[in-house]
CSV table of C-alpha atoms and ligand atoms in Angstrom, one decimal:
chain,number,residue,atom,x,y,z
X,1,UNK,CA,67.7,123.6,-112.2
X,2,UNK,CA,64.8,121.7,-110.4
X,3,UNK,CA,65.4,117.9,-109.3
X,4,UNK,CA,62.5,116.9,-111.6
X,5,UNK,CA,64.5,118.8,-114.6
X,6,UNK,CA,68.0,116.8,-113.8
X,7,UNK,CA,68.9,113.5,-115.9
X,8,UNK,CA,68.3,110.8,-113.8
X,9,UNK,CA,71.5,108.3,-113.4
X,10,UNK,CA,71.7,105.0,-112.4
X,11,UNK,CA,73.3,105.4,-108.7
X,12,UNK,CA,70.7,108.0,-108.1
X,13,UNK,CA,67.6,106.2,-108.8
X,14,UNK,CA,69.2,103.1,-106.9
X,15,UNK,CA,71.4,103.9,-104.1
X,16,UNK,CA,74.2,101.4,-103.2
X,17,UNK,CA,72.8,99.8,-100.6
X,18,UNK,CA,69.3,99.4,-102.4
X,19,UNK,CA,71.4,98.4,-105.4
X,20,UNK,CA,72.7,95.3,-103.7
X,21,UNK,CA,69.9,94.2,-102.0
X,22,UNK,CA,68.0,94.2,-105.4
X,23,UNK,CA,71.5,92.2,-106.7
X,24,UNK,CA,71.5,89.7,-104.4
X,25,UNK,CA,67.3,88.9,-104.9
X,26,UNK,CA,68.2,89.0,-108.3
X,27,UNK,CA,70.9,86.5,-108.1
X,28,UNK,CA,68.8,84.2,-106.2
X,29,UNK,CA,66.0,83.8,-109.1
X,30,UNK,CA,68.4,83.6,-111.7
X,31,UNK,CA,70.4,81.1,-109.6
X,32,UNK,CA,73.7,83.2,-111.1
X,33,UNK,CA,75.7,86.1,-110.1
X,34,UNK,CA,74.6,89.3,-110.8
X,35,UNK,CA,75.8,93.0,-110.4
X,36,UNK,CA,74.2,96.7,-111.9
X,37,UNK,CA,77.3,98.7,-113.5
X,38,UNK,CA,76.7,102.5,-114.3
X,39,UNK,CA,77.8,103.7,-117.6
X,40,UNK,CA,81.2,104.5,-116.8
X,41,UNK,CA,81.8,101.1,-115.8
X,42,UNK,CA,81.4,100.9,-112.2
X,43,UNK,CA,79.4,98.3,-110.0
X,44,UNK,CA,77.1,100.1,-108.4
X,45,UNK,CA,76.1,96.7,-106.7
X,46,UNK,CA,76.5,92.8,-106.5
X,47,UNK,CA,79.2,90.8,-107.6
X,48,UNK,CA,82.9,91.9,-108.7
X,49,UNK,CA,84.3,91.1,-111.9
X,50,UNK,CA,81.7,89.8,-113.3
X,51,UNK,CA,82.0,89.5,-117.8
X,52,UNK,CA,80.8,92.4,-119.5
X,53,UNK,CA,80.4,90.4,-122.7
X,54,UNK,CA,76.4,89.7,-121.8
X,55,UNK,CA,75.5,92.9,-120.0
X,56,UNK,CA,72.0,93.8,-120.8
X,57,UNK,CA,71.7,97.7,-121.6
X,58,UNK,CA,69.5,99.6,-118.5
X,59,UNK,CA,67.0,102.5,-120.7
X,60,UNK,CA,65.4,105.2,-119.2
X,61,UNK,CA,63.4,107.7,-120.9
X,62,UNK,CA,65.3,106.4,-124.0
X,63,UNK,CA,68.6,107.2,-122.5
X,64,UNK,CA,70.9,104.4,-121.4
X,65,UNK,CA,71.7,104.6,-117.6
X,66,UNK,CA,73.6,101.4,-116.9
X,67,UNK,CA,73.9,97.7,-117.4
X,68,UNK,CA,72.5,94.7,-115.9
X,69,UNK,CA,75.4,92.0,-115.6
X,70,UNK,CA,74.7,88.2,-115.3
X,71,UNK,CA,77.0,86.2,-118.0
X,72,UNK,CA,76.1,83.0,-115.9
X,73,UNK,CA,72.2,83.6,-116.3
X,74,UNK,CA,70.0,82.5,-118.6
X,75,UNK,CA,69.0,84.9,-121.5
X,76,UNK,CA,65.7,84.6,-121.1
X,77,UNK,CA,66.0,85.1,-117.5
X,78,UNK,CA,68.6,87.9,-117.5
X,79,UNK,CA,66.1,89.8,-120.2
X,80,UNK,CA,63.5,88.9,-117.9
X,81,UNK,CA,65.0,90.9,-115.3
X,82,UNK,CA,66.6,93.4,-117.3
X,83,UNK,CA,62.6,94.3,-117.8
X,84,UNK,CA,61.8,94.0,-114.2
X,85,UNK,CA,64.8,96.4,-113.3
X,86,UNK,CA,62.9,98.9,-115.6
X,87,UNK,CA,60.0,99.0,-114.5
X,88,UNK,CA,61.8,99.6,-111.0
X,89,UNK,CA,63.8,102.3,-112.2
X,90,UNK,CA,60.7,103.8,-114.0
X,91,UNK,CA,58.8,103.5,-110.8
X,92,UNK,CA,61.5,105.6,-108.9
X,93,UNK,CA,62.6,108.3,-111.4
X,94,UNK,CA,58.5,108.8,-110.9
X,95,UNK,CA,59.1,108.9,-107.7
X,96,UNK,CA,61.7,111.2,-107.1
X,97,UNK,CA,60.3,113.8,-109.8
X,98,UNK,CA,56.6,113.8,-107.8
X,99,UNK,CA,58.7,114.2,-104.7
X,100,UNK,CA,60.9,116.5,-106.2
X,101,UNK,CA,58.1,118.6,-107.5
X,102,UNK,CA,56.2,118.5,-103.9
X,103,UNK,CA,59.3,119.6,-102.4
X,104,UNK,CA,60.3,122.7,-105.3
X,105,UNK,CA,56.3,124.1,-104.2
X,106,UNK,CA,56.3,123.2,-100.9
X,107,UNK,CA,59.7,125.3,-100.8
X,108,UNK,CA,58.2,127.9,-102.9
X,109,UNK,CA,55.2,128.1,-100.9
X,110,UNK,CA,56.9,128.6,-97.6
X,111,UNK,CA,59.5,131.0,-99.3
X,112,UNK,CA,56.3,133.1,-100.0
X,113,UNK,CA,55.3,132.6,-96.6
X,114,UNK,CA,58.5,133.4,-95.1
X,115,UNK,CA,58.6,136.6,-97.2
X,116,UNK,CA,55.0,137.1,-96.5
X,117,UNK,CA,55.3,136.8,-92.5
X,118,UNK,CA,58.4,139.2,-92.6
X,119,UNK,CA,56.3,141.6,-94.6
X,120,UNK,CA,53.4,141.2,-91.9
X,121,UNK,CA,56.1,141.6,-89.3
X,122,UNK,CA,57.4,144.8,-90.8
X,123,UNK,CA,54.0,146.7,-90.9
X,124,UNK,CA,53.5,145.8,-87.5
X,125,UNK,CA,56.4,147.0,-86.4
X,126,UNK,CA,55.7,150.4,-88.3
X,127,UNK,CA,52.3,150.4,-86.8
X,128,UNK,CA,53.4,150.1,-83.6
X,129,UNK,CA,55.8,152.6,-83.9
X,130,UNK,CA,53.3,155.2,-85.4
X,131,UNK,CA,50.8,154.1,-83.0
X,132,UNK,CA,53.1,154.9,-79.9
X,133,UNK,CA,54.6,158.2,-81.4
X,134,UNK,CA,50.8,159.2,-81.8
X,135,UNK,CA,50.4,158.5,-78.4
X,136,UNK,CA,52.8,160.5,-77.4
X,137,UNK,CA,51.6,163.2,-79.3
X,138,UNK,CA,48.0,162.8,-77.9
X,139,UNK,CA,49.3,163.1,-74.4
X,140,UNK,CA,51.4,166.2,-75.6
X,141,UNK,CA,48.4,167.9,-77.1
X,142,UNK,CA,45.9,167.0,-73.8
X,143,UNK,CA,48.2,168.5,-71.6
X,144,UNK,CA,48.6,171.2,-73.6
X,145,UNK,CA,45.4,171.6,-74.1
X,146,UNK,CA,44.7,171.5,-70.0
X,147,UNK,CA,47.2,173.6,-69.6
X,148,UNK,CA,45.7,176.7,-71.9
X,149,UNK,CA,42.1,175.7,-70.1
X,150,UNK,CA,43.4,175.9,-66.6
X,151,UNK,CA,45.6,179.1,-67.9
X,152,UNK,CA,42.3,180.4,-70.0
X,153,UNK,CA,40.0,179.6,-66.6
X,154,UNK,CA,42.4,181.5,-64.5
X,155,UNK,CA,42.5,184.3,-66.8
X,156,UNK,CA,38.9,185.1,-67.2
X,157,UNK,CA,38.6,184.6,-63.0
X,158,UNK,CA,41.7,187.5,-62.6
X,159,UNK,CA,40.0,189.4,-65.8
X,160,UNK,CA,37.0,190.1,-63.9
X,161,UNK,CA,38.5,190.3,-60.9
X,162,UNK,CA,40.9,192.7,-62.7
X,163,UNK,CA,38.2,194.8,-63.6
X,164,UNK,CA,36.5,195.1,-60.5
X,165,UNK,CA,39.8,195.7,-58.9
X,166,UNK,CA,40.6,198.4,-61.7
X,167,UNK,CA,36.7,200.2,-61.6
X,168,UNK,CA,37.0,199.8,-57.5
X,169,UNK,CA,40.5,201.5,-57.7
X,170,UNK,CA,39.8,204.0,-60.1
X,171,UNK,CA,35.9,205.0,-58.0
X,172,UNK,CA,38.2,205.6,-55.1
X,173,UNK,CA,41.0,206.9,-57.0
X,174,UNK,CA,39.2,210.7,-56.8
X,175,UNK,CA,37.8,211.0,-53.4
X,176,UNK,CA,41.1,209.5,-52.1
X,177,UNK,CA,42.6,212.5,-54.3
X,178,UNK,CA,40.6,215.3,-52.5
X,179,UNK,CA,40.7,214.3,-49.0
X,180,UNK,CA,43.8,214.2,-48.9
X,181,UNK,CA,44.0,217.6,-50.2
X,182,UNK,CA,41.6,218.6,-47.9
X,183,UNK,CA,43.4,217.2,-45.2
X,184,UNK,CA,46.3,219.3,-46.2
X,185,UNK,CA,44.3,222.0,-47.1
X,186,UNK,CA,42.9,221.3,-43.4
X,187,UNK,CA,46.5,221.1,-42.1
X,188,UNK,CA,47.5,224.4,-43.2
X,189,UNK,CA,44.5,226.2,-41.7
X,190,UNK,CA,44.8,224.7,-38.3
X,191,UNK,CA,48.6,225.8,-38.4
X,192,UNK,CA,47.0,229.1,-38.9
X,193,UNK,CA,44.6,228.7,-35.7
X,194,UNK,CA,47.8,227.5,-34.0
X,195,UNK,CA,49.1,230.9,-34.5
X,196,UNK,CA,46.3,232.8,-33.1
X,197,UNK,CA,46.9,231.0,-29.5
X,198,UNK,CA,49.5,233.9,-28.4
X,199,UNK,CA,47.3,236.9,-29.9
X,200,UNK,CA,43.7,235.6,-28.1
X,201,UNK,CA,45.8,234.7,-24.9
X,202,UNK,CA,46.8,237.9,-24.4
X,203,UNK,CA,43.4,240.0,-25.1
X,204,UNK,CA,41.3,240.7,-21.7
X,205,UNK,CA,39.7,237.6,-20.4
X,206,UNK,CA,41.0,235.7,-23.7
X,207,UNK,CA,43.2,232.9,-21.7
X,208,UNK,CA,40.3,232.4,-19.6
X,209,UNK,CA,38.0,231.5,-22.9
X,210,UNK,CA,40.6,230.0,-23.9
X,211,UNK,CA,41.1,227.8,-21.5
X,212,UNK,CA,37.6,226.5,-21.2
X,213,UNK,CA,36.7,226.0,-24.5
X,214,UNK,CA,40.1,223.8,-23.6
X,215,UNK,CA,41.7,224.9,-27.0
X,216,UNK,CA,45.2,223.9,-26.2
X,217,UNK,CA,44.3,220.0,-26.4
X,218,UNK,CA,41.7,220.6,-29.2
X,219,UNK,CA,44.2,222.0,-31.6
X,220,UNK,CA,47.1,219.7,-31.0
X,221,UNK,CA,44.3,216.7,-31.0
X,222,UNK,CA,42.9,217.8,-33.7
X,223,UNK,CA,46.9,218.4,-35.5
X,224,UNK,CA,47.0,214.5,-34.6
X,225,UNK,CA,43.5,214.0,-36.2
X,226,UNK,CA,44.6,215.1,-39.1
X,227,UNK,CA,47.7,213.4,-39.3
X,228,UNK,CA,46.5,210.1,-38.2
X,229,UNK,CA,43.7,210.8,-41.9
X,230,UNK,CA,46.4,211.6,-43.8
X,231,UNK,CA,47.8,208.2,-42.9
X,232,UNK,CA,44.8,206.3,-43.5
X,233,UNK,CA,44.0,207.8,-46.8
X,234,UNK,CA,48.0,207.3,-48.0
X,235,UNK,CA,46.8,203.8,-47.1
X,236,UNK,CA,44.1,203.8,-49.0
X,237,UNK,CA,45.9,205.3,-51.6
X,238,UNK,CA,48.7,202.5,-51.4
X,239,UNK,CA,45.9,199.8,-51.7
X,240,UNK,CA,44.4,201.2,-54.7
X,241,UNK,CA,47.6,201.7,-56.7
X,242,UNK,CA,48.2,197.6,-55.8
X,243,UNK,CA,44.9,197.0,-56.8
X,244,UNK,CA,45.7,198.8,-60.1
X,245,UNK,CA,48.8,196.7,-60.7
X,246,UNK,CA,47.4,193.4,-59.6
X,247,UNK,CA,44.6,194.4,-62.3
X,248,UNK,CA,47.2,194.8,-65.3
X,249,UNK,CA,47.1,190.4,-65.4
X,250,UNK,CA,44.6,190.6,-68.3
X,251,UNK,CA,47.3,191.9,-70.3
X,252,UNK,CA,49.6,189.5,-71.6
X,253,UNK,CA,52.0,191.8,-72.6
X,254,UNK,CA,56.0,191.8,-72.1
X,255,UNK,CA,57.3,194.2,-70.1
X,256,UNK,CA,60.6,195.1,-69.0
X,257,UNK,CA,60.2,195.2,-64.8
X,258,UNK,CA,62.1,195.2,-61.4
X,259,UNK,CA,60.8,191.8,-59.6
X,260,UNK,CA,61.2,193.2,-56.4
X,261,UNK,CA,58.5,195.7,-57.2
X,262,UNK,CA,56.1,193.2,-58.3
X,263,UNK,CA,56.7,190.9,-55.2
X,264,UNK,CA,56.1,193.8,-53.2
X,265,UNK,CA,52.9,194.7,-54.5
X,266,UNK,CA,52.2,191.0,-54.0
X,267,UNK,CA,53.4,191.2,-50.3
X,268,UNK,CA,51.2,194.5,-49.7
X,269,UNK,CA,48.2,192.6,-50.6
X,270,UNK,CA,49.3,189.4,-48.8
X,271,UNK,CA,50.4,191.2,-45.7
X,272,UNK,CA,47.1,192.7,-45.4
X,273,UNK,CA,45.3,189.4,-45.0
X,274,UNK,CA,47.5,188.4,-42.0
X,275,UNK,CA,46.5,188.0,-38.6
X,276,UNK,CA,47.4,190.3,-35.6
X,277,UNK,CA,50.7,188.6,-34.4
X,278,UNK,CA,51.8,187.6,-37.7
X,279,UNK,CA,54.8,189.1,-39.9
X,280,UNK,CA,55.8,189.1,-43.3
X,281,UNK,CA,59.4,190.0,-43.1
X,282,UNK,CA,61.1,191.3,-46.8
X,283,UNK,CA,64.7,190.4,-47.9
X,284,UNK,CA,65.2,191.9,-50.8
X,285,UNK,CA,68.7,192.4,-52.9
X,286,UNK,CA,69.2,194.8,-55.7
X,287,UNK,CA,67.6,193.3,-58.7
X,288,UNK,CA,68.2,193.4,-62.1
X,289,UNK,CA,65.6,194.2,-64.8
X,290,UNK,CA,63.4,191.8,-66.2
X,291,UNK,CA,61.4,190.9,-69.3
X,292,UNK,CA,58.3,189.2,-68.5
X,293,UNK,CA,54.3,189.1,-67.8
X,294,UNK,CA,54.3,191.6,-64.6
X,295,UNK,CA,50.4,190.8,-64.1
X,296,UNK,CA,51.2,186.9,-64.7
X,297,UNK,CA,53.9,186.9,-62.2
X,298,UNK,CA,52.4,189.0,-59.9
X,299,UNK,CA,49.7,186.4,-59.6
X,300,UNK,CA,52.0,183.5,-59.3
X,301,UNK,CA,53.4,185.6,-56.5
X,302,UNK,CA,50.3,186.5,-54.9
X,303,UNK,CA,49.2,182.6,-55.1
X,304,UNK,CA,52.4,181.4,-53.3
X,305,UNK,CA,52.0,184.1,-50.5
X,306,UNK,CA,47.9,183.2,-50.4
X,307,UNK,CA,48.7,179.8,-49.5
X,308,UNK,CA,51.1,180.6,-46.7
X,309,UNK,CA,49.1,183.6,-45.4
X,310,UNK,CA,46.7,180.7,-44.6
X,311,UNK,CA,49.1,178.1,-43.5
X,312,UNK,CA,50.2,180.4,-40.6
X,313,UNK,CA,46.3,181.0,-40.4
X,314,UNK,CA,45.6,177.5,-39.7
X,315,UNK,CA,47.9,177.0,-37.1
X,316,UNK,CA,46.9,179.6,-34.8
X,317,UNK,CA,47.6,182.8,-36.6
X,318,UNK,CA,50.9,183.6,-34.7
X,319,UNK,CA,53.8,183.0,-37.0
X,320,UNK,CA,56.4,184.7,-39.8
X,321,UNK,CA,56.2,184.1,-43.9
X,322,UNK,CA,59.9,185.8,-45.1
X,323,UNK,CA,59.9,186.4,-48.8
X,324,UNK,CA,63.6,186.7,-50.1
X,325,UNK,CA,65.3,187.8,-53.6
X,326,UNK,CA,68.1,187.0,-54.2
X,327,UNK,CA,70.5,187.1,-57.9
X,328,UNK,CA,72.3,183.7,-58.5
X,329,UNK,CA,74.4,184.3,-61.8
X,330,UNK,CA,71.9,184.7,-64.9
X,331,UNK,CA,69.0,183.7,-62.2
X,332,UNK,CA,66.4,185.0,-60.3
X,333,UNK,CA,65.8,183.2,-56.8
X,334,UNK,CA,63.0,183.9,-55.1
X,335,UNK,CA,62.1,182.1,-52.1
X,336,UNK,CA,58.7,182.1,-50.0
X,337,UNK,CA,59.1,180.5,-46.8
X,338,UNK,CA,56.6,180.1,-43.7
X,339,UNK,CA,56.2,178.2,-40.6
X,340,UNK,CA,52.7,177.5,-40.8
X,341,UNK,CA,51.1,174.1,-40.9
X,342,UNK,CA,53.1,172.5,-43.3
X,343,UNK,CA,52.2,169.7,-45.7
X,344,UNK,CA,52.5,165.7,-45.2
X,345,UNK,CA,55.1,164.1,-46.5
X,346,UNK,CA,53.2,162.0,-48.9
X,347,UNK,CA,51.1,165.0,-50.3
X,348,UNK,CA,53.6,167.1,-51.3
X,349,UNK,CA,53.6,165.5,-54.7
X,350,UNK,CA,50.2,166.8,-55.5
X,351,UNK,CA,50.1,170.1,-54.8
X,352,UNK,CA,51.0,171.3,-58.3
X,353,UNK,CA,48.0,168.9,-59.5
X,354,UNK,CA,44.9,170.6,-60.8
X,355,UNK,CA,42.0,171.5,-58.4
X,356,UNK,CA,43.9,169.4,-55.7
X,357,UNK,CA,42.8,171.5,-52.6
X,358,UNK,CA,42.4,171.0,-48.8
X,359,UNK,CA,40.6,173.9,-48.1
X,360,UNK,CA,37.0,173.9,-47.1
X,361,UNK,CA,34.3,173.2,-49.8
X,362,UNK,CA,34.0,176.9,-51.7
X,363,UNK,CA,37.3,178.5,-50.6
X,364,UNK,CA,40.0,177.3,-52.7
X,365,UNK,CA,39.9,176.0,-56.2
X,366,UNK,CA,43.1,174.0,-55.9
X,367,UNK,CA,44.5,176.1,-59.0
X,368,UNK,CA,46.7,178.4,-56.8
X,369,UNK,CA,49.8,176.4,-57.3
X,370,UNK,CA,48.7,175.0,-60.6
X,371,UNK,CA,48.6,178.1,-62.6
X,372,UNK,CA,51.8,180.0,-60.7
X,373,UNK,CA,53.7,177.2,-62.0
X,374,UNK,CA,52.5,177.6,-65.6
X,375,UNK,CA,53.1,180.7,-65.3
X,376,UNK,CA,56.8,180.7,-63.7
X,377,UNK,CA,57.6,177.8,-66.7
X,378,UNK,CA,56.2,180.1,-69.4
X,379,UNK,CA,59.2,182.3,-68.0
X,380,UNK,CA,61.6,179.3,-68.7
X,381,UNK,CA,61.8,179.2,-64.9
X,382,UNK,CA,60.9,176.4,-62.9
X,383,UNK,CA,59.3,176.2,-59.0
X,384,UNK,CA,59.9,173.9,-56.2
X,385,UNK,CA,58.3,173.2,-53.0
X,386,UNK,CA,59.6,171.9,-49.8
X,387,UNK,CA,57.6,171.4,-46.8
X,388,UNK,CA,57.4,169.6,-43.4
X,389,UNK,CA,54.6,168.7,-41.7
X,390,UNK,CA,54.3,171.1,-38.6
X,391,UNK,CA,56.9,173.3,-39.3
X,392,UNK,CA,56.1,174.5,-42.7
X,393,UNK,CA,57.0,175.1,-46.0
X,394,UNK,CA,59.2,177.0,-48.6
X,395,UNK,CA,58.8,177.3,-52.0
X,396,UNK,CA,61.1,178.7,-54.6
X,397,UNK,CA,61.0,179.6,-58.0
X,398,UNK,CA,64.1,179.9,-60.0
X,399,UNK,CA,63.7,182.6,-62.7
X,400,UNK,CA,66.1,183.1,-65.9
X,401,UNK,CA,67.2,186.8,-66.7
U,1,ATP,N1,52.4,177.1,-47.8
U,1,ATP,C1,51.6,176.0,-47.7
U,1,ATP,N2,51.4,175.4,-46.5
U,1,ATP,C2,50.6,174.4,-46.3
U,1,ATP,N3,49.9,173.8,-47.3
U,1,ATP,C3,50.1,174.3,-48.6
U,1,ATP,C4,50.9,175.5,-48.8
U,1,ATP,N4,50.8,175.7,-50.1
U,1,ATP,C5,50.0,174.8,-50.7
U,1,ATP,N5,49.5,174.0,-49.8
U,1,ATP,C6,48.6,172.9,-50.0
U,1,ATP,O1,48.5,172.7,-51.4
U,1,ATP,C7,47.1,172.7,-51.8
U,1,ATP,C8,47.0,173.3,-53.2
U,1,ATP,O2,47.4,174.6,-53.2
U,1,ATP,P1,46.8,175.6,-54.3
U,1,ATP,O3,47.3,176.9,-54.0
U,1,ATP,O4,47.1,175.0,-55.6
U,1,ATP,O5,45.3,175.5,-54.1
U,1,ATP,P2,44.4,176.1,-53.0
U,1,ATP,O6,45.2,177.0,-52.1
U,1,ATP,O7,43.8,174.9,-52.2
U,1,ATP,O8,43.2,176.8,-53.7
U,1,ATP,P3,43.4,178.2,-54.6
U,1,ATP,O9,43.1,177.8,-56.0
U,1,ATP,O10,42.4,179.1,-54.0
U,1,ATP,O11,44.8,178.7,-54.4
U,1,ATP,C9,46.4,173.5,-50.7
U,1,ATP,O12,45.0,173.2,-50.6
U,1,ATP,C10,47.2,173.1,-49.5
U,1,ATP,O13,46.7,171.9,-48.9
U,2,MG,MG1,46.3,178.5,-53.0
């Protein structure tokens, strides 16, 4: 119920101490005693005891609240005041309803606000929940997104430079084929000159011939000739069936491979970019199969090796990159380390970072590292690189099998 809806009694329109300072005024202009008694019969205020027999009745809203007592008074006087306690108590049930309305709305109004601010609260909370998770999601996407531009920018470099490779390799594929059976072919035939050494010694005058035309060191010059082509061209032939493999990396298809094969396709190439008085020394241990991009992780191979072909390179040319394999449990260690230049301390950290390069303007695109770690964590696999300034640097990439 509101405060404005409750029945107003005596003691709560006059409290006690108002009551007996309105008493004792009162008992001073009717010159008697006076008290105000509620309708159970208690003073609320003024005298004790006082006679009932005159009390003058106390109406409010046409309910009795209470009694005006002053036996001593006058009647005219006690009415008198009886009227002027009425209009008091009329006064201040008016009073206390107004307030008592103010205060129900000005409850009810901040209820509402209260209710309203949680509310506002609420939805901000939401929206800054949403907001931040879509942030998060933004940042997920954008470096997805750079990843599959930095993968789709490498790819299209290595597809046409795995289509020159592969039209190079297959050009040189057939005249690589028939020199070197020539060169057999060749072989053969000088064995059979070989054999006529005895027969056209022996004729009249032959050794003589035979001697100035100064055969004996033609023929096993020329045996070396032949041997030192042969060479070559199995060279040749070695380079083109790397350059054939390293060409597969614009197929992205799964195959089921021995690593140490692809790392040493990838060491063939590197090897081959090294200066005189530099070595690239293999440690290889039995692998196991594995399922994975052979072109992709050839590259990420080839990348890791680039970079310390050309640390060594900086540093005077003199120096030894050893490329290990190793089988750790389930995992695939490989480990790339050389003594060349080595990296300051506080760069390390942004060597995986796109197109971050030291290299001359035009020779590197600062990708190198970039992609072969995409590429090792498409594997589920992850890469690390340790380096020292001066002494150089190994990196290793741990792949699951
Ligand atoms: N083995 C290393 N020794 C010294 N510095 C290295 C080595 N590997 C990487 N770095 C440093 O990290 C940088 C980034 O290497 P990354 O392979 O990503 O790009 P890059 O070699 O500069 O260019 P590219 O795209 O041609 O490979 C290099 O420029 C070099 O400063
Ligand atoms: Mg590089």
């Amino acid at each position: 119920m509101n405060s404005f809806d409750q029945e107003l009694s005596l003691a709560a329109l006059l409290p006690p101490k108002e009551a007996e300072r309105l008493c004792s005024s009162l008992g001073i202009l009717l010159e008697a005693e006076v008290a105000l008694q509620c309708l159970q019969g208690e003073v609320l205020g003024g005298a004790l005891g006082l006679s009932t027999e005159s009390r003058i009745e106390l109406v409010l809203e046409l309910e009795p609240i209470g009694y005006l007592l002053a036996p001593q008074a006058k009647p005219v006087a006690r009415a008198a005041a009886a009227g002027l306690i009425r209009q008091l108590l009329i006064a201040r049930a008016r009073y206390l309803m107004a307030s008592g309305l103010h205060m129900a709305s000005t409850q009810a109004d901040y209820e509402e606000l209260q209710r309203q601010n949680t509310a506002l609260k609420e939805s901000e909370a939401k929206f800054k929940a949403l907001s931040e998770e879509l942030e998060v999601r933004v940042a997920a996407q954008i470096e997805i997104i750079d990843q599959r531009q930095r993968q789709l920018y490498q790819a299209e470099r290595l597809a046409s430079v795995g289509q020159l490779a592969a039209g190079v390799a297959h050009e040189i594929n057939n005249p690589i084929g028939f020199v070197h059976s020539n060169l057999s072919t060749a072989q053969k035939y000088l064995a059979n000159f070989c054999a006529l050494a005895t027969p056209v010694k022996t004729l009249p005058g032959g050794d003589a011939v035979w001697a100035a035309a100064d055969m004996d060191f033609t023929l096993e010059d020329f045996a070396d000739l032949l041997q030192d082509s042969i060479g070559g061209v199995d060279r040749v032939a070695r380079i083109v069936s790397d350059l054939k493999g390293f060409s597969n990396v614009d197929k992205p298809e799964e195959e089921v491979v021995d690593v140490n094969e692809l790392l040493t396709v990838a060491c063939n190439m590197a090897e081959k970019r090294l200066l005189p008085g530099a070595v690239l020394i293999r440690d290889f241990e039995p692998s196991k199969p594995l399922m994975c991009l052979p072109g992709h992780l050839s590259q990420a191979f080839l990348a890791v090796l680039s970079n310390a072909v050309l640390a060594i390179e900086n540093k005077g040319g003199a120096g030894e990159i050893r490329v290990m394999s190793r089988f750790v449990g389930r995992q695939i260690v490989i480990q790339i380390r050389d003594n060349g230049v080595g990296i300051e301390k506080d760069l390390i950290h942004r060597v995986f970072d796109p197109f971050y390069t030291t290299r001359p303007v035009g020779q590197g695109t600062g990708l190198g590292l970039t992609v072969a770690c995409d590429i090792v964590r498409v594997h589920g696999g992850e890469i690390e690189l340790d380096s020292t300034s001066g002494q150089g640097t190994t990196v290793t990439l741990n792949l699951p099998n």
